[in-house]
Coordinates of C-alpha atoms and ligand atoms in Angstrom, one line a residue:
M25 CA 124.9 -114.4 87.9
R26 CA 122.9 -111.8 86.3
Q27 CA 121.3 -110.7 88.9
T28 CA 124.3 -110.6 91.4
L29 CA 126.0 -108.4 88.6
D30 CA 123.6 -105.8 88.4
F31 CA 123.0 -105.6 92.3
L32 CA 126.8 -105.2 92.7
L33 CA 127.2 -102.4 89.7
F34 CA 124.0 -100.6 90.2
D35 CA 123.0 -101.0 94.0
W36 CA 126.6 -101.7 95.6
L37 CA 128.9 -99.7 93.5
R38 CA 126.6 -97.0 92.0
A39 CA 127.8 -97.4 88.6
G40 CA 125.2 -95.4 87.1
D41 CA 126.3 -92.1 89.0
L42 CA 128.8 -92.3 86.3
T43 CA 126.6 -91.1 83.7
T44 CA 126.8 -87.7 85.2
R45 CA 130.6 -87.6 84.2
E46 CA 131.2 -85.4 81.2
R47 CA 132.7 -88.4 79.4
F48 CA 129.8 -90.8 79.8
A49 CA 127.0 -88.3 79.4
E50 CA 125.6 -89.7 76.4
H51 CA 125.0 -93.0 78.4
S52 CA 122.0 -93.8 80.8
A53 CA 121.0 -96.9 82.6
E54 CA 119.2 -98.0 79.5
T55 CA 122.6 -98.1 77.5
F56 CA 124.6 -99.6 80.2
A57 CA 121.5 -102.4 80.4
A58 CA 122.2 -102.8 76.5
V59 CA 125.7 -103.7 76.5
L60 CA 125.3 -106.4 79.3
D61 CA 122.2 -107.8 77.3
T62 CA 124.3 -107.7 74.1
C63 CA 126.8 -109.3 75.3
E64 CA 125.2 -111.6 77.5
R65 CA 123.3 -112.6 74.7
I66 CA 126.5 -113.3 72.1
A67 CA 128.1 -115.1 74.9
R68 CA 125.0 -117.3 75.2
E69 CA 124.9 -118.4 71.4
K70 CA 128.1 -117.7 70.0
F71 CA 130.8 -118.8 72.7
A72 CA 128.9 -121.6 75.8
P73 CA 127.7 -124.2 73.1
F74 CA 131.3 -124.4 71.5
N75 CA 133.4 -124.1 74.4
R76 CA 133.9 -127.7 75.0
L77 CA 134.3 -128.3 71.0
A78 CA 137.3 -125.4 71.4
D79 CA 138.8 -127.7 74.0
T80 CA 138.5 -130.9 72.3
E81 CA 139.6 -129.9 68.7
E82 CA 142.5 -128.4 70.0
P83 CA 144.5 -125.8 67.6
R84 CA 146.4 -127.8 65.0
F85 CA 149.6 -126.9 63.1
D86 CA 150.0 -128.8 59.5
G87 CA 153.6 -127.1 59.1
E88 CA 152.2 -124.4 57.1
R89 CA 149.0 -123.1 58.6
V90 CA 147.0 -123.5 61.9
H91 CA 143.9 -125.1 62.0
L92 CA 140.8 -124.0 64.4
P93 CA 137.1 -124.9 64.9
Q94 CA 134.9 -122.9 62.7
A95 CA 132.9 -121.8 65.9
T96 CA 135.9 -119.9 67.0
H97 CA 136.0 -117.9 64.0
E98 CA 132.0 -117.3 64.1
A99 CA 132.4 -116.4 67.9
T100 CA 135.2 -113.9 67.5
Q101 CA 133.6 -112.3 64.4
A102 CA 130.4 -111.9 66.5
Y103 CA 132.2 -110.2 69.2
A104 CA 134.2 -107.8 66.9
E105 CA 130.8 -106.5 65.5
S106 CA 129.5 -106.0 68.8
G107 CA 131.7 -103.1 69.2
M108 CA 133.1 -104.5 72.6
L109 CA 136.8 -104.3 71.2
A110 CA 136.8 -100.5 71.3
A111 CA 134.3 -100.3 74.0
A112 CA 136.5 -97.7 76.0
Q113 CA 137.5 -95.9 73.3
D114 CA 136.4 -92.3 72.5
Y115 CA 133.2 -92.0 70.1
D116 CA 135.7 -90.4 67.2
V117 CA 137.8 -93.6 67.0
G118 CA 134.7 -95.8 66.5
G119 CA 134.4 -96.6 70.8
M120 CA 131.8 -96.8 73.0
Q121 CA 133.4 -94.3 75.8
L122 CA 131.9 -96.8 78.4
P123 CA 133.4 -96.7 82.0
C124 CA 135.8 -99.6 82.3
V125 CA 133.4 -101.0 85.1
I126 CA 130.7 -101.7 82.3
E127 CA 133.5 -103.0 79.8
M128 CA 134.9 -105.2 82.4
A129 CA 131.2 -106.3 83.4
G130 CA 130.3 -106.9 79.6
N131 CA 133.6 -109.4 79.3
A132 CA 132.6 -111.4 82.0
F133 CA 130.0 -112.9 80.1
F134 CA 132.4 -114.4 77.6
S135 CA 134.9 -115.5 80.0
K136 CA 132.2 -117.7 81.6
A137 CA 131.0 -118.8 78.1
S138 CA 134.2 -119.7 76.8
V139 CA 137.3 -118.2 78.3
A140 CA 139.7 -119.4 75.6
M141 CA 137.6 -118.4 72.7
G142 CA 137.4 -115.0 74.2
G143 CA 141.0 -114.9 74.5
Y144 CA 141.6 -113.7 71.0
A145 CA 139.4 -110.3 71.6
M146 CA 140.8 -109.6 74.9
L147 CA 144.4 -109.4 73.7
T148 CA 143.4 -107.5 70.4
S149 CA 141.7 -104.8 72.9
G150 CA 144.6 -104.6 74.8
N151 CA 147.0 -104.4 72.3
A152 CA 145.1 -101.8 70.3
N153 CA 144.5 -99.5 73.6
L154 CA 148.3 -99.8 74.3
I155 CA 148.7 -98.6 71.0
M156 CA 146.3 -95.7 71.0
A157 CA 148.1 -94.6 74.2
H158 CA 151.8 -95.0 73.0
G159 CA 151.6 -95.3 69.4
T160 CA 152.3 -92.1 67.0
P161 CA 149.1 -91.1 65.2
L162 CA 149.8 -92.8 61.7
Q163 CA 150.1 -96.1 64.0
R164 CA 147.1 -95.4 65.8
E165 CA 145.2 -95.1 62.3
V166 CA 147.1 -98.1 60.9
F167 CA 147.3 -100.8 63.4
A168 CA 144.9 -100.0 66.6
R169 CA 142.1 -98.8 64.4
N170 CA 141.9 -101.9 62.2
E171 CA 142.2 -103.7 65.5
F172 CA 139.2 -101.9 67.0
A173 CA 137.5 -102.9 63.8
G174 CA 138.2 -106.5 63.9
R175 CA 140.3 -106.6 60.6
W176 CA 143.1 -107.7 62.4
F177 CA 143.6 -109.2 66.0
G178 CA 146.7 -108.2 68.1
T179 CA 149.2 -110.2 70.7
M180 CA 151.5 -109.6 73.8
C181 CA 155.3 -110.9 73.0
L182 CA 156.9 -110.5 76.1
S183 CA 157.6 -113.9 77.4
E184 CA 161.0 -115.9 76.0
P185 CA 161.9 -119.4 76.8
Q186 CA 164.9 -117.7 78.9
A187 CA 162.8 -114.7 80.4
G188 CA 159.5 -115.4 82.0
S189 CA 159.4 -113.6 85.3
S190 CA 162.5 -112.0 84.7
L191 CA 161.8 -109.9 81.8
S192 CA 165.2 -107.9 82.0
D193 CA 166.7 -111.1 80.4
V194 CA 164.7 -110.7 77.3
A195 CA 167.5 -111.5 74.6
T196 CA 165.3 -110.6 71.4
R197 CA 167.6 -107.9 69.6
A198 CA 166.3 -104.9 67.7
E199 CA 168.8 -103.3 65.2
L200 CA 167.6 -99.8 63.8
E201 CA 167.5 -99.7 59.9
D202 CA 165.4 -96.6 59.4
E203 CA 164.9 -93.8 61.9
A204 CA 162.3 -92.1 59.2
D205 CA 160.1 -94.9 58.4
P206 CA 156.4 -93.3 58.4
L207 CA 155.1 -95.8 60.6
G208 CA 157.8 -95.4 63.2
P209 CA 161.3 -96.0 63.4
R210 CA 161.9 -99.1 61.9
Y211 CA 163.9 -101.9 63.2
R212 CA 164.8 -105.5 62.4
L213 CA 164.2 -107.8 65.4
T214 CA 165.7 -111.2 65.5
G215 CA 164.8 -113.5 68.7
H216 CA 162.5 -116.2 70.0
K217 CA 159.2 -115.4 72.1
M218 CA 157.5 -118.2 73.8
W219 CA 153.9 -118.5 75.2
I220 CA 152.1 -116.4 72.3
S221 CA 148.9 -116.4 73.0
A222 CA 146.9 -116.0 69.9
G223 CA 150.1 -115.7 68.0
E224 CA 149.1 -117.7 65.2
H225 CA 145.8 -118.2 63.5
E226 CA 143.6 -117.4 60.2
I227 CA 140.8 -115.8 61.9
T228 CA 142.2 -112.6 60.6
E229 CA 144.1 -111.7 57.6
N230 CA 146.7 -110.3 59.8
I231 CA 148.2 -110.4 63.3
V232 CA 149.9 -107.3 65.1
H233 CA 152.4 -108.7 67.6
L234 CA 153.5 -106.3 70.1
V235 CA 156.9 -107.2 71.0
L236 CA 159.3 -106.6 73.6
A237 CA 162.9 -106.3 72.7
K238 CA 166.4 -104.8 73.4
I239 CA 168.3 -102.0 71.4
P240 CA 171.9 -102.6 71.6
G241 CA 174.1 -100.4 73.5
P242 CA 177.0 -98.3 71.7
D243 CA 178.9 -101.5 72.5
G244 CA 176.7 -103.8 70.4
R245 CA 175.9 -105.5 73.2
P246 CA 172.2 -105.6 74.8
V247 CA 171.7 -103.0 77.6
P248 CA 171.4 -105.2 80.8
G249 CA 168.1 -104.8 82.9
T250 CA 165.1 -103.6 82.2
K251 CA 165.9 -100.2 81.1
G252 CA 167.4 -101.1 77.7
I253 CA 163.8 -102.8 76.7
S254 CA 162.0 -101.2 74.2
L255 CA 158.4 -101.9 72.4
F256 CA 157.7 -102.8 68.7
I257 CA 154.9 -103.5 66.5
V258 CA 155.7 -106.2 64.3
P259 CA 152.7 -107.3 61.8
K260 CA 152.6 -110.8 60.6
K261 CA 152.3 -109.3 56.7
L262 CA 153.5 -105.9 55.8
V263 CA 151.1 -103.0 55.6
D264 CA 151.4 -99.7 53.9
E265 CA 150.4 -96.2 55.4
R266 CA 147.0 -96.7 54.2
A267 CA 146.8 -100.0 56.0
E268 CA 146.6 -102.1 52.7
L269 CA 148.8 -105.6 52.8
T270 CA 151.6 -104.5 50.6
G271 CA 151.8 -108.5 49.7
E272 CA 154.9 -109.1 51.5
R273 CA 155.1 -111.5 54.8
N274 CA 157.2 -110.5 57.7
D275 CA 160.0 -112.5 59.0
V276 CA 158.0 -113.8 62.4
V277 CA 156.9 -117.5 62.1
L278 CA 155.2 -120.1 64.2
A279 CA 158.0 -122.6 65.3
G280 CA 155.2 -124.5 66.9
L281 CA 151.9 -124.8 69.0
N282 CA 152.0 -125.6 73.0
H283 CA 149.9 -128.2 74.1
K284 CA 148.2 -127.2 77.2
L285 CA 146.3 -128.4 80.0
G286 CA 143.5 -126.1 79.4
Y287 CA 142.7 -122.8 77.8
R288 CA 142.8 -125.0 74.5
G289 CA 140.7 -122.6 72.4
T290 CA 143.2 -119.9 72.4
T291 CA 146.6 -120.9 70.2
N292 CA 149.7 -120.8 72.3
C293 CA 153.1 -120.3 70.2
L294 CA 156.8 -120.2 70.1
L295 CA 157.1 -117.3 67.5
N296 CA 161.0 -117.0 65.8
F297 CA 161.5 -113.9 64.5
G298 CA 164.4 -112.9 62.0
E299 CA 165.3 -116.3 61.4
G300 CA 165.3 -115.8 57.5
R301 CA 162.4 -117.8 56.6
F302 CA 161.0 -114.9 54.9
T303 CA 163.0 -111.7 53.4
P304 CA 161.0 -108.4 54.0
L305 CA 162.2 -105.4 51.8
G306 CA 164.5 -107.5 50.4
R307 CA 166.5 -108.8 53.8
K308 CA 165.8 -111.1 56.7
G309 CA 165.0 -110.1 59.9
A310 CA 161.4 -109.2 61.2
V311 CA 160.1 -105.6 60.5
G312 CA 159.6 -103.9 63.4
Y313 CA 158.2 -100.4 64.3
L314 CA 159.1 -98.5 67.6
V315 CA 156.1 -97.3 69.8
G316 CA 156.9 -94.8 72.3
R317 CA 160.8 -94.1 73.3
P318 CA 163.6 -96.7 72.9
G319 CA 164.2 -98.0 76.5
D320 CA 160.4 -97.4 77.8
G321 CA 159.1 -100.7 76.8
L322 CA 158.1 -102.3 79.7
R323 CA 156.8 -98.7 80.9
C324 CA 154.4 -98.6 78.1
M325 CA 153.5 -102.4 78.2
F326 CA 152.7 -102.0 81.9
H327 CA 150.5 -98.6 81.5
M328 CA 147.8 -100.8 80.8
M329 CA 148.7 -103.1 83.5
N330 CA 145.6 -102.1 85.9
E331 CA 143.2 -103.5 83.2
A332 CA 145.0 -106.4 82.1
R333 CA 145.4 -107.6 85.5
I334 CA 141.8 -107.1 86.5
G335 CA 141.2 -108.5 83.3
V336 CA 142.6 -111.7 84.5
G337 CA 141.0 -111.7 87.7
L338 CA 137.5 -111.3 86.2
G339 CA 138.3 -114.5 83.8
A340 CA 139.2 -116.3 86.8
V341 CA 136.0 -115.3 88.8
M342 CA 133.9 -116.3 85.8
L343 CA 135.4 -119.9 85.5
G344 CA 134.5 -120.3 89.0
Y345 CA 131.2 -119.1 88.7
A346 CA 130.6 -121.5 85.4
G347 CA 131.3 -124.5 87.9
Y348 CA 129.6 -122.9 90.9
E349 CA 126.4 -122.6 88.7
A350 CA 126.8 -126.5 87.0
S351 CA 127.6 -128.1 90.8
L352 CA 124.6 -126.0 92.3
E353 CA 122.3 -127.6 89.4
Y354 CA 123.5 -131.1 89.8
A355 CA 123.2 -130.8 93.7
K356 CA 119.3 -130.3 93.2
Q357 CA 119.1 -133.2 90.8
R358 CA 121.2 -135.8 92.4
P359 CA 119.6 -137.8 94.9
Q360 CA 122.0 -139.7 97.0
G361 CA 121.8 -141.0 100.9
R362 CA 119.4 -140.3 103.7
P363 CA 119.2 -138.2 106.5
M364 CA 120.9 -139.5 109.8
T365 CA 118.8 -139.5 112.4
A366 CA 119.1 -140.5 115.9
A367 CA 117.5 -143.6 115.5
G368 CA 119.8 -144.1 112.5
K369 CA 119.1 -143.6 108.8
D370 CA 115.7 -145.0 107.2
A371 CA 116.8 -147.4 104.2
A372 CA 113.3 -147.5 102.8
S373 CA 112.7 -143.7 102.5
P374 CA 113.9 -142.1 99.6
Q375 CA 116.9 -140.7 98.9
R376 CA 117.5 -136.9 99.1
P377 CA 119.0 -134.6 97.0
I378 CA 122.5 -134.1 97.9
I379 CA 122.1 -130.4 98.1
E380 CA 120.3 -131.6 101.6
H381 CA 123.7 -132.8 102.6
A382 CA 125.0 -130.2 104.9
D383 CA 128.9 -130.9 103.6
V384 CA 127.4 -130.5 100.3
R385 CA 126.0 -126.8 101.1
R386 CA 129.4 -126.6 102.7
M387 CA 131.1 -126.7 99.5
L388 CA 128.3 -124.6 97.8
L389 CA 128.5 -121.8 100.0
A390 CA 132.2 -121.9 99.9
Q391 CA 132.0 -121.5 95.9
K392 CA 129.5 -118.7 96.5
S393 CA 131.5 -116.8 98.5
Y394 CA 134.6 -117.1 96.5
V395 CA 132.9 -116.5 93.3
E396 CA 130.4 -113.7 94.2
G397 CA 133.3 -111.8 96.4
G398 CA 135.9 -112.4 93.7
L399 CA 133.0 -110.4 91.2
A400 CA 132.8 -108.0 94.2
L401 CA 136.4 -107.3 94.4
E402 CA 137.1 -106.9 90.3
L403 CA 134.3 -104.8 89.8
Y404 CA 135.1 -102.4 92.9
C405 CA 139.0 -102.5 91.2
A406 CA 137.1 -101.6 87.6
R407 CA 135.5 -98.7 89.1
L408 CA 138.4 -97.4 91.0
V409 CA 139.9 -97.5 87.1
D410 CA 137.1 -95.1 86.2
E411 CA 138.1 -93.0 89.5
L412 CA 141.5 -92.8 88.4
H413 CA 140.4 -91.6 84.5
T414 CA 137.6 -89.6 85.3
G415 CA 137.0 -89.0 88.6
D416 CA 138.2 -86.2 91.2
D417 CA 140.5 -87.9 93.4
A418 CA 142.8 -89.5 90.8
A419 CA 145.9 -90.1 93.6
G420 CA 143.6 -91.7 96.0
A421 CA 142.3 -94.1 93.3
Q422 CA 145.8 -94.8 92.5
A423 CA 146.9 -95.4 95.7
L424 CA 144.2 -98.1 96.3
L425 CA 144.8 -99.6 93.0
D426 CA 148.2 -100.1 93.8
V427 CA 147.6 -102.5 96.6
L428 CA 144.8 -104.1 95.3
I429 CA 145.8 -105.0 91.7
P430 CA 148.0 -108.0 93.0
I431 CA 145.1 -109.3 95.1
A432 CA 142.5 -108.8 92.2
K433 CA 145.1 -110.6 90.1
S434 CA 146.0 -113.3 92.4
W435 CA 142.9 -114.0 95.2
P436 CA 140.6 -115.2 92.2
S437 CA 143.4 -117.3 90.8
E438 CA 143.7 -119.2 93.7
W439 CA 140.3 -119.2 95.3
C440 CA 138.2 -119.7 92.1
L441 CA 140.5 -122.7 91.4
E442 CA 139.9 -124.0 94.8
A443 CA 136.4 -123.4 94.0
N444 CA 136.6 -125.4 90.4
S445 CA 138.0 -128.2 92.6
L446 CA 134.9 -127.9 95.0
A447 CA 132.7 -128.0 92.0
I448 CA 134.4 -131.3 90.6
Q449 CA 133.6 -132.8 94.6
V450 CA 130.1 -131.8 94.2
L451 CA 129.8 -133.6 91.1
G452 CA 131.6 -136.8 93.0
G453 CA 133.0 -139.3 89.9
Y454 CA 130.9 -137.5 87.5
G455 CA 132.8 -134.5 88.0
Y456 CA 135.9 -136.1 86.9
T457 CA 134.6 -137.2 83.7
R458 CA 134.3 -135.2 80.5
D459 CA 130.8 -136.2 80.4
F460 CA 130.4 -132.7 82.4
P461 CA 131.7 -129.5 82.1
V462 CA 133.5 -128.8 85.6
E463 CA 136.8 -130.6 85.0
Q464 CA 137.6 -128.0 82.2
Y465 CA 136.9 -125.2 84.1
W466 CA 139.2 -126.6 86.4
R467 CA 141.9 -127.0 83.8
D468 CA 141.1 -123.9 82.0
Q469 CA 141.6 -122.0 85.7
R470 CA 144.8 -123.4 86.4
L471 CA 146.7 -121.1 84.1
N472 CA 145.4 -117.9 86.3
M473 CA 148.3 -118.2 89.0
I474 CA 151.0 -118.8 86.1
H475 CA 150.3 -116.1 83.5
E476 CA 150.3 -112.0 84.1
G477 CA 152.8 -112.4 86.7
T478 CA 153.1 -115.6 88.7
H479 CA 151.8 -116.0 92.2
G480 CA 154.9 -115.8 93.8
I481 CA 155.7 -112.8 91.6
Q482 CA 152.5 -111.0 92.8
A483 CA 153.0 -111.7 96.2
L484 CA 156.6 -110.0 96.1
D485 CA 154.8 -107.0 94.2
L486 CA 152.4 -106.9 96.9
L487 CA 154.9 -107.0 100.2
G488 CA 158.2 -106.0 98.8
R489 CA 156.7 -102.8 96.6
K490 CA 153.3 -102.0 97.3
V491 CA 152.4 -102.1 101.0
V492 CA 155.8 -100.2 101.5
Q493 CA 156.1 -98.0 98.9
Q494 CA 155.7 -94.1 100.1
G495 CA 155.9 -95.1 103.7
G496 CA 153.3 -97.2 103.6
A497 CA 150.7 -94.7 102.1
S498 CA 148.8 -97.4 99.8
L499 CA 148.2 -99.5 102.8
A500 CA 147.0 -96.6 104.9
A501 CA 144.8 -95.6 102.3
L502 CA 143.2 -99.2 102.0
A503 CA 143.0 -99.0 105.9
A504 CA 141.0 -95.8 105.9
R505 CA 138.6 -97.5 103.7
V506 CA 138.5 -100.7 105.5
Q507 CA 137.5 -98.2 108.4
Q508 CA 134.9 -96.6 106.9
T509 CA 132.8 -100.0 106.6
I510 CA 133.9 -101.4 109.9
E511 CA 132.4 -98.1 111.4
R512 CA 129.3 -98.6 109.0
A513 CA 129.0 -102.1 110.5
I514 CA 129.4 -101.6 114.2
H515 CA 126.2 -100.5 115.2
T516 CA 124.3 -103.0 112.8
D517 CA 123.5 -107.0 113.5
W518 CA 127.6 -107.3 111.7
A519 CA 129.2 -105.8 114.7
P520 CA 130.7 -109.2 115.5
Q521 CA 132.2 -109.0 111.6
A522 CA 133.1 -105.8 111.8
H523 CA 135.2 -106.6 115.4
Q524 CA 136.7 -109.6 113.3
L525 CA 137.5 -107.2 110.5
A526 CA 139.0 -104.8 112.4
A527 CA 141.4 -107.2 114.2
A528 CA 142.1 -109.1 111.1
L529 CA 143.5 -105.6 109.5
A530 CA 145.5 -104.7 113.1
Q531 CA 146.8 -107.9 112.5
V532 CA 148.2 -107.5 108.7
G533 CA 149.4 -104.3 109.6
G534 CA 151.5 -105.5 112.5
A535 CA 152.7 -108.5 110.4
T536 CA 153.8 -106.0 107.5
K537 CA 155.8 -104.4 110.1
K538 CA 157.6 -107.1 111.6
A539 CA 158.6 -108.8 108.2
W540 CA 160.1 -105.6 107.3
S541 CA 161.3 -105.0 111.0
T542 CA 165.2 -106.4 110.3
G543 CA 165.2 -104.1 107.0
E544 CA 166.4 -107.6 105.2
P545 CA 164.4 -108.0 101.8
E546 CA 165.2 -112.0 101.9
E547 CA 163.8 -112.1 105.3
A548 CA 160.8 -110.1 104.8
L549 CA 160.0 -111.8 101.6
A550 CA 160.5 -115.3 102.3
N551 CA 157.1 -115.4 103.1
A552 CA 155.3 -113.3 100.5
T553 CA 152.9 -115.7 99.5
P554 CA 151.4 -116.6 103.0
Y555 CA 151.1 -112.5 103.2
L556 CA 149.5 -112.0 99.7
Q557 CA 146.9 -115.0 100.8
A558 CA 146.3 -113.2 104.3
F559 CA 145.9 -109.9 102.6
G560 CA 143.6 -111.3 100.3
H561 CA 141.3 -112.9 102.5
T562 CA 141.6 -109.3 104.9
V563 CA 140.4 -107.9 101.7
L564 CA 137.9 -109.8 100.8
A565 CA 136.5 -110.0 104.0
W566 CA 135.7 -106.2 104.3
L567 CA 134.2 -106.7 100.3
W568 CA 131.9 -108.8 101.7
L569 CA 131.0 -107.1 104.9
D570 CA 130.4 -103.7 102.8
V571 CA 128.2 -105.9 100.3
A572 CA 126.2 -107.6 103.1
L573 CA 125.6 -104.1 104.6
S574 CA 124.0 -103.0 101.1
V575 CA 121.6 -105.8 100.7
Q576 CA 118.1 -105.0 101.4
G577 CA 115.2 -107.0 102.0
E578 CA 114.7 -110.7 103.5
G579 CA 114.0 -112.6 100.0
D580 CA 116.1 -115.7 98.8
F581 CA 118.7 -113.2 97.1
A582 CA 119.5 -111.1 100.1
Q583 CA 119.7 -113.9 102.3
G584 CA 122.0 -115.7 100.2
K585 CA 124.5 -112.7 100.0
R586 CA 124.4 -112.8 103.9
A587 CA 125.2 -116.4 104.0
A588 CA 127.8 -116.3 101.8
A589 CA 129.2 -113.0 104.0
R590 CA 128.7 -114.8 107.4
Y591 CA 130.3 -117.8 105.6
F592 CA 133.4 -116.1 104.7
F593 CA 133.7 -114.5 108.4
A594 CA 133.3 -117.9 109.7
Y595 CA 135.3 -120.2 107.9
E596 CA 137.8 -118.3 106.0
L597 CA 139.0 -115.2 107.5
P598 CA 140.2 -117.2 110.5
R599 CA 142.9 -118.8 108.2
I600 CA 144.7 -115.9 108.2
D601 CA 146.2 -116.5 111.8
A602 CA 148.5 -119.1 110.2
W603 CA 149.4 -117.5 107.5
L604 CA 150.5 -114.1 109.4
A605 CA 152.3 -116.1 112.2
V606 CA 155.0 -117.3 109.6
V607 CA 155.3 -113.9 108.3
A608 CA 155.8 -112.3 111.6
R609 CA 158.3 -114.0 112.9
R610 CA 160.1 -114.1 109.3
E611 CA 159.8 -118.0 109.5
P612 CA 163.1 -119.1 107.8
L613 CA 162.4 -122.6 107.1
C614 CA 162.1 -121.9 103.4
R615 CA 164.8 -119.7 102.9
E616 CA 167.3 -121.7 104.9
I617 CA 167.0 -125.3 104.0
R618 CA 169.1 -126.3 101.9
A619 CA 168.6 -127.6 98.2
E620 CA 170.0 -131.2 98.8
W621 CA 167.6 -131.4 101.0
L622 CA 164.5 -131.3 99.0
Ligands
FAD14 C1 148.7 -120.5 78.7 C2 149.8 -119.7 78.4 C3 149.7 -118.3 77.8 C4 150.6 -117.2 77.8 N1 150.5 -116.3 77.3 C5 151.5 -115.3 77.0 C6 151.5 -114.0 75.8 O1 150.3 -113.8 75.6 N2 152.6 -113.4 75.8 C7 153.2 -113.8 76.9 O2 154.5 -112.8 76.8 N3 153.4 -114.7 77.5 C8 152.5 -115.2 78.1 N4 152.7 -116.3 79.0 C9 153.7 -116.4 79.6 C10 153.6 -116.2 81.2 O3 153.6 -115.0 81.4 C11 155.0 -117.0 81.8 O4 154.7 -118.4 81.6 C12 155.1 -116.6 83.4 O5 155.4 -115.2 83.5 C13 155.9 -117.5 84.0 O6 157.5 -117.5 83.4 P1 157.8 -118.6 83.0 O7 157.0 -119.5 82.6 O8 159.1 -118.8 82.4 O9 158.3 -119.2 84.6 P2 159.1 -118.9 85.6 O10 159.7 -117.4 85.8 O11 160.7 -119.5 85.2 O12 158.8 -119.1 87.0 C14 158.7 -120.3 87.8 C15 158.2 -120.7 89.0 O13 159.9 -119.7 89.6 C16 158.8 -118.8 90.4 N5 159.5 -117.7 90.2 C17 160.5 -117.1 89.2 N6 161.0 -116.1 89.7 C18 161.6 -116.0 90.9 C19 161.6 -115.2 92.0 N7 162.7 -113.9 91.7 N8 161.4 -115.1 93.3 C20 160.3 -116.1 93.5 N9 160.0 -116.8 92.8 C21 160.3 -117.1 91.4 C22 157.7 -118.5 89.7 O14 156.7 -117.6 90.7 C23 157.0 -120.0 89.3 O15 156.4 -120.5 90.1 C24 151.6 -117.7 78.8 C25 152.2 -118.4 79.8 C26 151.1 -119.8 79.6 C27 151.5 -120.9 80.2

């Protein structure tokens, strides 16, 4: 994986050129490599050996405390000491001023080694970055700085039992108590937050929850819709302006842990806010400090959405990668079956390793095309985030990110899950047992189509908003990029693929128009998920062609990349015909079928 990562980062995406920008001027190819080396080493030593342990010894709640394996404490501490929690932050707040693309690449090692043990740090970093962007100077100093230092960890509390995809239905209430608290306008929160990752543990002395809640309107009722949602910092234990614990416990408590299919190393919690178990500052109600303006909660929360969704997509890719490498290794060792010749099989000859069978190679090549293609997609998007923040065409980068982010989140969630399934298949019966790691990768992976916006919600976002916004400007920006690759490829050996890609692009454009031709959202969006699949496969075909064009030489590495690109065009891209057919004719079946028939 490291060779592919380095190739994509430095040869294909020219990440080294970023050092000419002022923000990254103190970096060099050597410092970037050193960051990747450090992450690779910590992930190998502190995370990978304990990935199975974190799964089998899942978090346990004894009614008072949550117990985690000691290895999780040590791994997260090693991560914090590496400085990666503040990787992208300014030097003057203890950060490394790393480009997003290098930060993401470094974090990829942890996702591959143990995605669940890595969850605590990823959430903390996202939480603290958000406070840096929207918090007051004192909130940054007290909360974000201590999270970057690894003294406290953070969470994101959006979901509630009755409000998952539809966050406008959030029911947690926040009532103003003291406008003038130095840590920010102080509110009292009451409500329940469901599915909160890292919501309870004793890895750090405190937990900084970032919570979405509604401030009641003048009539005392919550304002309907997303406009009424605000964002609050709710520390598990109260702290003062000098970031010292005051000794008081806040009124936020663990109601129970959820027991999950996978991702078991990260605690997952139902949290009760303001039920009166504790009485901070003399009364019940969870103390929370407003971040940003009232009603601006979702906007603040989604400010970091690009990075969060690329992070989920990259995590999905890495789980796929872990399964691919494990099944590749196995296929080289496992003797089973003999070659079939015109004269039949020679039972007296030795068995061949299963990697010699074309069907096993098909499964390996499919995995390779999904995981390496997925890695290219995520790094490309992370590089666009750097263009957005430090490049000279921020608007262009934003337009591309708008259409690519739903793909960055959803495509690996679906196709690297398929890669994990193929990895199990390559191992046969052994793959289905807990004696080999591949079944855990599949279980861990299954989450990714569910959280950070479900697959269906990503599809609605893509077809319902992103490709039609500003008269289709984002789709046009993407089409122009794809066209550039086609033009570079058309006079090379890749001309057949270039023509195939041009046809696919035209098909996507045509289906988009036909989906919306009646202007009826219900008609257009009934087939949003097949649209997402076709769109994603077209994007991946484009990236594979682009990657193939930058591969040099005839060695195994280069030939492997070419084979994966050819596989994608031969076996995968043709699938879009069926997906786009239902989109273009606005197939009414799923919309019209009666619930009683199901
Ligand atoms: C392990 C795990 C960790 C999580 N971590 C966190 C966390 O740290 N913080 C946090 O806030 N949340 C977290 N979540 C919550 C996660 O984001 C939600 O589960 C997700 O948003 C879906 O909400 P839901 O479970 O209520 O499903 P629902 O919203 O009820 O969706 C159920 C199904 O209906 C579909 N659906 C819903 N609405 C529509 C629609 N309008 N059109 C078409 N289809 C629709 C969905 O696509 C889905 O297939 C986590 C969840 C899990 C399982």
